[in-house]
Amino acid sequence: MTHTVTSAGEPLPALPGDVPYDVTVVGAGVVGTAIARELARYPMRTALVEASDDIGNGTSKANTAILHTGFDAAPGSLEARLVREGQQRLSAYAAATGIPVERVGAFLVAWDAEQLAALPALLAKAEANGYHAARLLDADEVAEREPHLGPGALGALEVPDESVICPWSTPLAFATQAVRAGVHLHLDCPVLDIEPGDTVHTLTTGRGPLRTRFLINAAGLHADEIDRRFGHDVFTVTPRRGQLIVFDKLARDLVRHILLPVPTAAGKGVLVAPTVFGNVLLGPTAEELDDKTATESTHDGIALLREKGRRILPRLLDEEVTAVYAGLRAATGQEDYRIQEYPDRRYIAVGGIRSTGLTASMAIADHVTGLLVRTGLDPGTPADLEPLTMPGLGEATERPYLNAELIARDPAYGTLVCHCERVTAGEIRDALASTLPPRSVAALARRTRAGNGRCQGFHCGAGLRALIEGTGP
């Protein structure tokens, strides 16, 4: 099957007979790619359009990478249901496809009497959400199980099934399966205007017109702008910046669980968490902004994180910093997701998907597909998708550079290109030849980890750019 992936400089292809797409999904983050993957199971003409040059290039690439249980969602909310279902679906999908996941568990740590008094209510909330494995810990058990925790912890709520996951492999797997099953992926394709029609919507994009019978808005930070093209004024997305610090792999032994604060209305607060890549995260901040492009880190933000981190895990602040980054979450002023179908417009808005979107993505996709039927679309009979195996990027499994049998068959897997992250020439070759090859060094890093280590690409960056540009060996 021919895989249709188009990008800048290429005109949007016309479908045979100049017919419109049956469904177009706007936004190729983790939610949009999950929806496209689900729609790929049906015999329809489906398009996935993305404004940037890669999938997962917005909120999905810069988050805390936690696979949530949904223990603290508002009971009875749509988010609570979809996070609970999504955690089960994504856990099974990750195991089947090789997406790295580590079930490390979480402690919500109480540092004062008020926070300690709030823990029983959080336990009751978890049980109301159908999660019954959480339990209260006293100060002695917390200190025993997290020996490097700062002084003064009075107790904690343990949530043993909270996990960390690879945030980059997940949308990449979704999009790869979607494209292989026939979905057309159009990158560098911002939606500039929409002309709703009685039977067909016409999208004016940066690469020409696109016609579609049904439209799904999964545009993340820009979902409110797409929604207004249909005459709605239902929600406004306020970008909430989260800055994070990534500490060196030598810090990994300092923390055994995801260390969470007792949550507030502004979010889950500053946490300390291991990553599947062997690092330790500290963050995020929660800054309400007006600028949907403000992904820079700031002096004040990093200073705040260091202040919070020094109380949570004092020794962490003595470790080397590998990187800092910031992501923007799509806050709408409402705690629940903003998912709404409009049958008279053949349109579905998928807005307000905040930090739990990664976990809920597959359940959101199933829910949205059901809403499509309610808007009048008959998708046909679903079929199974071709199985997929993702590259092993996590530290909990054997990496290619350690696999003697693999190296014996192909020495490229024994040739290191990025020494900090132990990425081999074979892995980079495979990424460049994949269904969705990287078009930038940053995109290559999300597929292989190359350039993400201690030197941040100082030694390997030029070689990586040459390989992407086709001028390398």
XYZ file of C-alpha atoms in Angstrom:
473
model
C 0.000 0.000 0.000
C 1.232 3.499 -0.846
C 1.651 5.647 2.238
C 0.473 9.222 1.730
C 2.507 11.692 3.789
C 2.847 15.163 2.282
C 4.702 18.231 3.496
C 5.816 21.737 2.532
C 6.389 22.279 -1.163
C 3.965 19.570 -2.210
C 0.404 20.402 -3.302
C -2.373 18.631 -1.463
C -3.306 15.585 -3.541
C -6.745 15.344 -5.148
C -8.625 12.158 -4.386
C -9.723 10.009 -7.346
C -12.829 11.492 -8.930
C -12.211 14.721 -6.995
C -14.367 13.419 -4.149
C -13.972 14.944 -0.679
C -12.497 13.172 2.302
C -15.071 11.463 4.471
C -13.396 12.701 7.668
C -10.584 15.146 8.336
C -8.876 15.443 11.720
C -7.206 18.785 12.454
C -4.200 18.454 14.746
C -1.655 15.621 14.874
C -0.856 15.604 18.576
C -1.371 12.500 20.668
C -5.174 12.947 20.627
C -5.442 13.702 16.907
C -3.186 10.796 15.943
C -5.138 8.458 18.228
C -8.384 9.518 16.527
C -6.823 9.051 13.083
C -5.609 5.598 14.079
C -9.082 4.600 15.262
C -10.693 5.919 12.058
C -8.110 3.992 10.010
C -9.887 0.801 11.035
C -12.875 1.792 8.897
C -13.222 1.863 5.078
C -13.277 5.641 4.802
C -11.243 8.378 3.145
C -9.555 10.012 6.142
C -7.081 12.894 6.350
C -4.974 14.123 9.266
C -3.698 17.687 8.886
C -1.008 19.279 11.027
C 0.305 22.845 10.981
C 3.899 21.932 11.895
C 6.446 19.692 10.192
C 5.968 16.662 12.450
C 3.384 14.795 14.466
C 3.331 15.280 18.243
C 5.092 18.601 17.862
C 3.093 20.709 20.332
C 1.866 19.889 23.825
C 2.455 16.191 23.151
C 6.238 16.548 22.985
C 6.684 18.563 26.200
C 4.805 17.065 29.122
C 5.526 15.044 32.249
C 5.013 11.716 30.414
C 2.891 10.142 33.141
C 0.424 7.356 32.424
C -2.267 8.313 34.934
C -4.733 6.070 36.730
C -7.280 8.882 36.929
C -7.503 8.487 40.703
C -7.888 12.241 41.261
C -10.221 13.175 38.390
C -13.621 14.665 39.194
C -15.868 11.639 39.803
C -18.566 11.286 37.168
C -16.811 13.576 34.691
C -16.089 12.639 31.100
C -12.382 13.042 31.836
C -12.590 10.566 34.724
C -14.177 7.911 32.526
C -11.886 8.435 29.551
C -8.703 8.524 31.651
C -9.714 5.302 33.412
C -10.521 3.562 30.119
C -7.559 5.139 28.354
C -5.085 3.942 30.973
C -6.196 0.362 30.402
C -6.168 0.690 26.609
C -2.822 2.468 26.384
C -1.150 0.096 28.853
C -2.171 -2.878 26.708
C -1.239 -1.074 23.480
C 2.179 -0.090 24.821
C 2.888 -3.678 25.857
C 1.896 -4.940 22.403
C 3.878 -2.357 20.427
C 6.960 -1.904 22.606
C 6.269 1.644 23.791
C 8.342 2.049 26.991
C 6.293 2.073 30.209
C 7.503 1.718 33.798
C 5.014 1.134 36.604
C 6.847 3.008 39.366
C 3.851 4.112 41.414
C 3.278 7.530 42.970
C 3.311 9.128 46.406
C 1.198 12.231 47.073
C 3.341 13.655 49.851
C 1.854 15.763 52.655
C 4.242 18.370 54.026
C 1.953 20.077 56.531
C -1.091 19.317 58.654
C -3.546 20.758 56.122
C -2.192 18.552 53.330
C -2.158 15.517 55.610
C -5.812 16.147 56.475
C -6.649 16.253 52.746
C -5.292 12.756 52.007
C -8.334 10.751 53.210
C -10.583 12.753 50.891
C -8.217 12.029 48.001
C -8.349 8.341 48.889
C -12.158 8.498 48.867
C -12.013 10.298 45.508
C -9.835 7.536 44.061
C -12.320 4.913 45.240
C -15.213 6.924 43.772
C -13.345 6.770 40.470
C -13.147 2.986 40.682
C -9.508 2.890 41.766
C -9.161 0.798 44.929
C -5.415 0.142 45.179
C -4.504 3.485 46.777
C -3.623 3.551 50.482
C -2.453 5.941 53.159
C 1.141 5.807 54.421
C 2.497 7.203 57.659
C 5.665 9.273 57.896
C 7.872 6.304 58.822
C 6.857 4.230 55.806
C 7.255 7.186 53.468
C 10.798 7.772 54.786
C 11.659 4.082 54.483
C 10.449 3.762 50.894
C 11.815 7.142 49.714
C 15.004 7.548 51.770
C 16.200 10.683 49.936
C 12.975 12.609 50.500
C 13.389 15.965 52.206
C 12.757 16.282 55.950
C 9.300 17.021 57.293
C 7.041 14.723 55.248
C 4.086 13.783 57.465
C 2.593 11.041 55.313
C 1.488 10.198 51.789
C -1.175 8.632 49.638
C 0.310 5.777 47.624
C -1.052 5.183 44.105
C 0.822 2.059 43.012
C -0.340 1.952 39.388
C 0.803 5.405 38.282
C 3.404 4.883 35.549
C 5.824 6.751 33.318
C 5.673 6.324 29.544
C 7.493 7.516 26.423
C 5.522 10.583 25.247
C 7.120 10.580 21.786
C 6.701 6.938 20.767
C 2.987 7.019 21.547
C 1.745 9.524 18.923
C 4.362 8.191 16.505
C 2.911 4.683 16.841
C -0.642 5.980 16.390
C 0.266 7.987 13.293
C 2.357 5.194 11.768
C -0.490 2.707 12.022
C -2.947 5.266 10.658
C -0.788 6.089 7.623
C -0.028 2.450 6.892
C -3.758 1.752 6.923
C -4.463 4.478 4.375
C -4.935 7.748 6.287
C -3.457 10.730 4.421
C -1.148 12.761 6.669
C -0.571 16.353 5.548
C 2.200 18.146 7.443
C 3.091 21.849 7.183
C -0.616 22.325 6.565
C -2.098 25.021 8.846
C -5.848 25.566 8.584
C -6.315 29.247 7.733
C -10.073 29.322 7.204
C -13.090 27.034 7.041
C -16.159 27.415 4.867
C -18.804 25.138 6.400
C -21.167 23.642 3.849
C -24.418 21.698 3.815
C -22.686 18.547 2.596
C -18.975 19.424 2.343
C -16.699 21.688 4.380
C -13.906 23.467 2.515
C -10.721 24.119 4.461
C -8.345 26.781 3.256
C -4.902 25.565 4.281
C -1.386 26.836 3.845
C -1.018 24.307 1.035
C -4.296 24.809 -0.776
C -7.951 23.817 -0.355
C -9.085 20.585 1.283
C -12.665 19.306 1.114
C -14.214 17.012 3.712
C -17.681 15.761 4.655
C -17.003 15.607 8.409
C -14.493 17.515 10.507
C -12.907 16.665 13.865
C -11.182 19.514 15.682
C -8.268 18.175 17.755
C -6.152 21.293 17.339
C -5.011 21.538 20.964
C -4.006 25.085 21.826
C -5.822 26.312 18.713
C -9.021 24.281 19.145
C -10.993 27.387 20.165
C -9.954 29.166 16.956
C -11.147 26.265 14.790
C -14.362 26.091 16.820
C -15.107 29.740 16.110
C -14.903 29.058 12.371
C -18.176 27.205 12.899
C -19.731 30.190 14.661
C -19.288 28.873 18.188
C -18.111 30.787 21.248
C -18.188 27.930 23.724
C -14.665 27.883 25.150
C -11.424 29.813 25.074
C -8.049 28.123 25.334
C -5.659 29.853 27.715
C -2.159 28.440 27.362
C -0.788 27.231 30.686
C 2.995 27.006 30.533
C 4.755 24.237 32.364
C 8.531 24.543 32.693
C 10.549 21.474 33.629
C 14.138 20.571 34.482
C 15.671 17.288 33.313
C 18.415 15.971 35.585
C 21.238 13.664 34.569
C 20.917 9.884 34.665
C 23.233 9.778 37.685
C 20.313 11.233 39.677
C 18.013 8.317 38.877
C 18.792 6.350 42.063
C 17.595 9.254 44.214
C 13.912 8.601 43.515
C 11.863 5.405 43.400
C 8.348 6.751 42.770
C 6.612 9.689 41.141
C 6.553 12.240 43.960
C 3.422 14.370 43.711
C 2.233 17.286 45.840
C -1.300 17.421 47.146
C -3.099 18.964 44.110
C -4.624 22.435 43.958
C -7.060 24.161 41.582
C -4.087 25.301 39.454
C -3.061 21.739 38.673
C -1.151 18.827 40.081
C 1.726 21.075 41.122
C 5.474 20.498 41.012
C 6.510 16.856 40.990
C 9.664 14.801 40.863
C 9.496 11.791 38.570
C 11.776 9.281 36.919
C 11.593 8.937 33.139
C 11.714 5.865 30.926
C 14.998 7.252 29.554
C 16.736 7.042 32.940
C 16.590 10.739 33.853
C 14.684 12.584 36.586
C 12.133 15.335 35.924
C 11.365 18.288 38.182
C 8.292 20.373 37.323
C 6.076 21.680 35.923
C 5.235 25.270 36.699
C 1.671 26.432 35.948
C 1.724 29.888 34.348
C -1.400 31.363 32.714
C -0.330 33.181 29.525
C -1.826 34.903 26.495
C 0.817 33.804 23.988
C 0.261 30.357 22.462
C 3.880 30.251 21.278
C 5.578 31.116 24.594
C 7.508 27.889 25.138
C 10.687 29.529 26.412
C 12.062 28.799 29.862
C 12.479 31.686 32.281
C 14.800 32.580 35.161
C 11.873 32.909 37.561
C 10.360 29.620 36.467
C 13.556 27.656 36.930
C 14.202 29.359 40.280
C 10.732 28.333 41.469
C 11.329 24.738 40.433
C 14.646 24.619 42.245
C 13.019 26.026 45.383
C 10.261 23.392 45.273
C 12.706 20.627 44.389
C 15.007 21.425 47.274
C 12.206 20.641 49.713
C 11.043 17.485 47.921
C 14.415 15.899 47.160
C 17.300 18.053 48.433
C 20.115 15.996 46.897
C 18.566 16.340 43.441
C 19.664 19.964 43.307
C 23.307 18.878 43.551
C 23.007 16.786 40.370
C 23.861 17.931 36.855
C 21.080 19.368 34.696
C 20.778 17.786 31.269
C 18.118 20.111 29.835
C 15.256 22.466 30.595
C 12.117 22.738 28.506
C 8.597 24.132 28.599
C 5.257 23.003 27.220
C 1.859 24.663 26.945
C -1.306 22.956 28.166
C -4.726 23.812 26.731
C -6.587 25.160 29.769
C -10.170 26.313 29.228
C -11.282 27.361 32.703
C -13.324 24.181 33.045
C -12.018 21.059 34.720
C -13.636 18.646 32.270
C -12.833 17.979 28.623
C -14.651 20.066 26.014
C -15.770 17.329 23.633
C -18.988 18.152 21.785
C -20.634 16.887 18.602
C -22.717 19.104 16.300
C -24.836 16.820 14.083
C -26.270 19.710 12.045
C -22.724 20.781 11.106
C -21.118 17.307 10.813
C -18.462 18.595 13.191
C -16.922 17.484 16.499
C -14.901 19.714 18.821
C -12.268 17.983 20.967
C -11.013 20.785 23.200
C -9.641 21.365 26.678
C -7.600 18.162 26.658
C -5.041 18.981 29.308
C -2.293 16.970 30.995
C -4.279 13.727 31.018
C -4.659 13.695 27.230
C -1.787 11.269 26.700
C -3.359 8.728 29.045
C -6.899 9.198 27.723
C -5.974 9.411 24.032
C -7.162 5.977 22.908
C -10.407 6.241 24.888
C -10.998 9.735 23.486
C -10.555 8.287 19.995
C -13.147 5.589 20.641
C -15.548 8.127 22.171
C -15.168 10.523 19.228
C -15.747 7.721 16.730
C -19.026 7.003 18.492
C -19.946 10.687 18.273
C -19.260 10.610 14.520
C -22.027 8.052 14.142
C -24.345 10.382 16.066
C -23.490 13.171 13.609
C -24.750 11.020 10.748
C -21.686 9.162 9.473
C -21.858 5.439 8.718
C -18.201 4.409 9.028
C -18.705 0.842 7.850
C -17.281 -2.336 9.339
C -14.027 -2.002 11.296
C -10.979 -4.153 10.555
C -7.878 -4.949 12.589
C -4.817 -2.825 11.944
C -1.459 -4.228 10.915
C 0.598 -4.973 14.059
C 3.416 -2.579 14.851
C 6.640 -2.788 16.840
C 8.230 0.465 17.941
C 11.975 0.968 18.505
C 13.025 0.222 22.072
C 13.899 3.619 23.565
C 13.471 2.808 27.249
C 16.174 1.939 29.738
C 14.145 -0.885 31.292
C 14.639 -3.104 28.221
C 17.757 -4.071 26.295
C 18.896 -1.311 23.962
C 20.399 -2.226 20.552
C 23.967 -1.298 21.544
C 23.849 -4.042 24.204
C 22.363 -6.733 21.952
C 25.307 -8.857 20.774
C 23.140 -11.069 18.572
C 21.622 -8.050 16.813
C 25.041 -6.463 16.316
C 26.408 -9.700 14.882
C 23.674 -9.651 12.240
C 24.062 -5.943 11.527
C 27.184 -4.101 12.815
C 25.407 -0.739 12.403
C 23.681 -1.462 15.720
C 27.101 -1.584 17.363
C 28.266 1.748 15.974
C 27.473 4.602 18.350
C 26.555 7.951 16.823
C 25.207 9.659 19.953
C 27.449 8.538 22.811
C 25.500 10.291 25.585
C 22.283 8.399 24.842
C 23.936 5.316 23.304
C 22.132 5.697 19.967
C 23.507 3.651 17.101
C 23.867 4.171 13.365
C 21.389 1.344 12.815
C 18.680 3.088 14.840
C 19.187 6.361 12.993
C 19.150 4.575 9.630
C 15.873 2.870 10.598
C 14.281 6.170 11.657
C 15.267 7.874 8.394
C 13.764 4.985 6.409
C 10.568 4.711 8.482
C 6.976 5.417 7.473
C 7.219 8.858 9.110
C 10.863 9.885 8.745
C 12.140 12.861 10.778
C 12.543 16.163 8.968
C 14.638 17.860 11.669
C 17.210 17.049 14.322
C 14.523 17.578 16.982
C 12.227 15.085 15.265
C 15.081 12.583 15.028
C 15.698 13.016 18.762
C 12.074 12.116 19.482
C 12.435 8.941 17.426
C 15.837 7.775 18.663
C 16.954 9.925 21.680
C 19.971 11.087 19.630
C 21.133 14.505 20.857
C 19.070 14.425 24.050
C 21.903 13.546 26.434
C 24.462 15.373 28.547
C 26.071 17.305 25.709
C 22.717 18.191 24.067
C 24.052 17.393 20.608
C 27.337 19.293 20.929
C 29.327 16.293 19.658
C 26.818 14.541 17.381
C 24.579 17.411 16.233
C 26.435 18.263 13.016
C 26.536 14.628 11.959
C 22.835 14.192 12.696
C 21.958 17.250 10.602
C 24.038 15.906 7.747
C 22.236 12.577 7.866
C 18.823 14.259 7.753
C 19.886 16.557 4.926
C 21.284 13.627 2.987
C 24.857 14.889 3.039
C 26.199 12.509 5.654
C 27.858 9.092 5.181
